[in-house]
């Protein structure tokens, strides 16, 4: 039986090629994902470890609790502590470090990198071992800086150039005195790092005379644990905390591995989808191979082979196919891993240097996935073949499925589909977070149910195409009959395409609906012409609003000032606004009372009011951050959105308590601005000039804000399209495979058609139309399921987003349908050509 199975594999090389390709692509996706994420993780860990080369012990400040319930603060790391650390016997050097947000502009005046990765720090002395200089000298005063070599290369800067930059304040124009190299992860990810002399950095970052951390390097022969013990004895234990560089590196490595696990799992999900689609092709292929060899298997049974041996022979074939596919997939996966590394570089997200990691786990996963998926998919056809009685098989009485099996299949499909729809609908009534797991379960049940029911659905849906197919005469009629002749085969072929289009359509519906909702939210609630904020989403200085208020053409401004406090003894999110102008800048639907903010009058959003049992006219007690209390009245209850929510209080009421709280002053997350002439390029440019064309500050109108969010959605959607493309390619291979084997199976029939007058063009047209019908059948099912899942997921989002509105992307869905038709036509090219070239006499004699 073993030799027979191997002979069958060698005898059907061409027929099994598509199956090998389908499995290979899935394995390649899995192994490529593992190679890429393992290589990226190893490179990041290596880079992170380099960052701790000059840190054997890190000293950080301890938190000091304040008295009387006030907010506490950190102890200060002073220059004296740095000197004390350097004086410890085991210490070779102690460096005080300072860091903060620093925005540096390119030659076009725009921010380099993105705000979150634009950082600044201090250069220690004349030669800082952390940052080797490529050219130039160390900075000595506030008018001098160093920039990293990657930023210099991207922007075209060199030593001696003057740059525009900002550090949470006014625009500075220092001179570049040097360029350095760094292993900083933010720089590797496309950010920037700017260094000042230590005194200037402390002044600019608002940390005069103090440091964020002290990095201590041990002398040769002194371990980091021994150095830490010496430092703990020499420094005040209640003021500082010490951590060895080894522990910091280990913690960082664990954090990197943890962050990589999310990326790895996400990519493996898409690899799993490709493999899931591939199982249909494998099962379809082996079902057809077994059907073509029914008499052969029956003869084997008749001469003494047991059912188990027949099943085993099919599984041996599957094992051989899976092994070949796993080897090819692993090789291709290594190539995918290399390609993904290069792709990140072209997307301005360069990977740190490091070797390509092909771990034993990756190799084992490739073989396990390739072989197991193939054998599992082939098990059912093999078992089905073994159960056919030899006499029945020889007389071909087994060809038609029994009524009992059809009833069972359709009953199971209906139960799964009904349960899936019920669970999805139940999930839509839940809260956004609680409904995610039930909705995922319901989606899986529904997809399984529709797959099981697909043979039943194929007849009426394909019959609906009959009027169109009649246009093509005999070829069209034959194509329709061939499509429904074997519903199970048609269903398995169409289902592969259905799954890919279901996911693509669902994601497209969600992205379009979210974008429309964000546009609607900005248009309906925000009357301001511009929103001004920091590029890194950090607080703005209150001076920004003062400057904007005095700018020509500005008619109204209001800050959005975050504040901590208690309302009736419970924590509440409070936002300080200009009570006199907030009504001109926003237009929130008022549920109760009036939208009046000023003095002792405040407004709260509907959800906050419900959770606390408040209503318009209720009096509440506010406990501010400085521990002062005040009795305020709720003038109105409004309907919030994602931009503005919580308690809105007048800044004139709030600011005195903020400025006295723990030494901190008011800070604005955003400033809303209304101008006399509305939005225009000139108005925007005037506002930017008012703020000194500061690269750290963004001036955005509602369209800019919407476009920024749309950019994120588009990026995510394009990534999903790219990842799901693998599943669609596998589905296309399935269509090609099914048609090719169907042509082989129907060789005698095709020969007869040629003999009675159907020409080669007619044969080609018949095969192409059959492929087209099957592809469109799968596309229609995929689009229908995708819209349903997109709607259901939107209901979850809508429970937390008041402006959510379902948008059906008809144009894109039309494109998806057209692409499915193109897939059908292209997939049929080779099988149609093969069918047309069959020798009619040899085909008529074929069995």
mmCIF file with all atom_site columns, N, CA and C in Angstrom, residues 515 519 702-712:
data_model
loop_
_atom_site.group_PDB
_atom_site.id
_atom_site.type_symbol
_atom_site.label_atom_id
_atom_site.label_alt_id
_atom_site.label_comp_id
_atom_site.label_asym_id
_atom_site.label_entity_id
_atom_site.label_seq_id
_atom_site.pdbx_PDB_ins_code
_atom_site.Cartn_x
_atom_site.Cartn_y
_atom_site.Cartn_z
_atom_site.occupancy
_atom_site.B_iso_or_equiv
_atom_site.pdbx_formal_charge
_atom_site.auth_seq_id
_atom_site.auth_comp_id
_atom_site.auth_asym_id
_atom_site.auth_atom_id
_atom_site.pdbx_PDB_model_num
ATOM 1  N N  . UNK A 1 515 ? -14.950 56.443 9.090  1.00 0.00 ? 515 UNK A N  1
ATOM 2  C CA . UNK A 1 515 ? -14.509 57.724 8.528  1.00 0.00 ? 515 UNK A CA 1
ATOM 3  C C  . UNK A 1 515 ? -15.672 58.693 8.392  1.00 0.00 ? 515 UNK A C  1
ATOM 4  N N  . UNK A 1 519 ? -16.117 62.338 10.314 1.00 0.00 ? 519 UNK A N  1
ATOM 5  C CA . UNK A 1 519 ? -16.438 63.578 9.589  1.00 0.00 ? 519 UNK A CA 1
ATOM 6  C C  . UNK A 1 519 ? -17.710 64.211 10.150 1.00 0.00 ? 519 UNK A C  1
ATOM 7  N N  . UNK A 1 702 ? -11.017 71.330 10.388 1.00 0.00 ? 702 UNK A N  1
ATOM 8  C CA . UNK A 1 702 ? -11.756 70.077 10.554 1.00 0.00 ? 702 UNK A CA 1
ATOM 9  C C  . UNK A 1 702 ? -11.382 69.056 9.488  1.00 0.00 ? 702 UNK A C  1
ATOM 10 N N  . UNK A 1 703 ? -11.112 69.521 8.275  1.00 0.00 ? 703 UNK A N  1
ATOM 11 C CA . UNK A 1 703 ? -10.734 68.611 7.204  1.00 0.00 ? 703 UNK A CA 1
ATOM 12 C C  . UNK A 1 703 ? -9.361  68.006 7.457  1.00 0.00 ? 703 UNK A C  1
ATOM 13 N N  . UNK A 1 704 ? -8.432  68.821 7.988  1.00 0.00 ? 704 UNK A N  1
ATOM 14 C CA . UNK A 1 704 ? -7.099  68.298 8.327  1.00 0.00 ? 704 UNK A CA 1
ATOM 15 C C  . UNK A 1 704 ? -7.205  67.204 9.375  1.00 0.00 ? 704 UNK A C  1
ATOM 16 N N  . UNK A 1 705 ? -8.040  67.458 10.383 1.00 0.00 ? 705 UNK A N  1
ATOM 17 C CA . UNK A 1 705 ? -8.222  66.489 11.463 1.00 0.00 ? 705 UNK A CA 1
ATOM 18 C C  . UNK A 1 705 ? -8.797  65.196 10.907 1.00 0.00 ? 705 UNK A C  1
ATOM 19 N N  . UNK A 1 706 ? -9.803  65.328 10.047 1.00 0.00 ? 706 UNK A N  1
ATOM 20 C CA . UNK A 1 706 ? -10.431 64.165 9.439  1.00 0.00 ? 706 UNK A CA 1
ATOM 21 C C  . UNK A 1 706 ? -9.441  63.415 8.555  1.00 0.00 ? 706 UNK A C  1
ATOM 22 N N  . UNK A 1 707 ? -8.638  64.146 7.788  1.00 0.00 ? 707 UNK A N  1
ATOM 23 C CA . UNK A 1 707 ? -7.660  63.518 6.892  1.00 0.00 ? 707 UNK A CA 1
ATOM 24 C C  . UNK A 1 707 ? -6.593  62.766 7.679  1.00 0.00 ? 707 UNK A C  1
ATOM 25 N N  . UNK A 1 708 ? -6.208  63.310 8.823  1.00 0.00 ? 708 UNK A N  1
ATOM 26 C CA . UNK A 1 708 ? -5.208  62.655 9.663  1.00 0.00 ? 708 UNK A CA 1
ATOM 27 C C  . UNK A 1 708 ? -5.707  61.300 10.139 1.00 0.00 ? 708 UNK A C  1
ATOM 28 N N  . UNK A 1 709 ? -6.980  61.267 10.544 1.00 0.00 ? 709 UNK A N  1
ATOM 29 C CA . UNK A 1 709 ? -7.576  60.004 10.990 1.00 0.00 ? 709 UNK A CA 1
ATOM 30 C C  . UNK A 1 709 ? -7.774  59.078 9.803  1.00 0.00 ? 709 UNK A C  1
ATOM 31 N N  . UNK A 1 710 ? -8.213  59.653 8.658  1.00 0.00 ? 710 UNK A N  1
ATOM 32 C CA . UNK A 1 710 ? -8.429  58.846 7.456  1.00 0.00 ? 710 UNK A CA 1
ATOM 33 C C  . UNK A 1 710 ? -7.127  58.190 7.002  1.00 0.00 ? 710 UNK A C  1
ATOM 34 N N  . UNK A 1 711 ? -6.018  58.918 7.181  1.00 0.00 ? 711 UNK A N  1
ATOM 35 C CA . UNK A 1 711 ? -4.714  58.384 6.796  1.00 0.00 ? 711 UNK A CA 1
ATOM 36 C C  . UNK A 1 711 ? -4.405  57.114 7.580  1.00 0.00 ? 711 UNK A C  1
ATOM 37 N N  . UNK A 1 712 ? -4.743  57.146 8.878  1.00 0.00 ? 712 UNK A N  1
ATOM 38 C CA . UNK A 1 712 ? -4.506  55.986 9.723  1.00 0.00 ? 712 UNK A CA 1
ATOM 39 C C  . UNK A 1 712 ? -5.378  54.812 9.272  1.00 0.00 ? 712 UNK A C  1
#
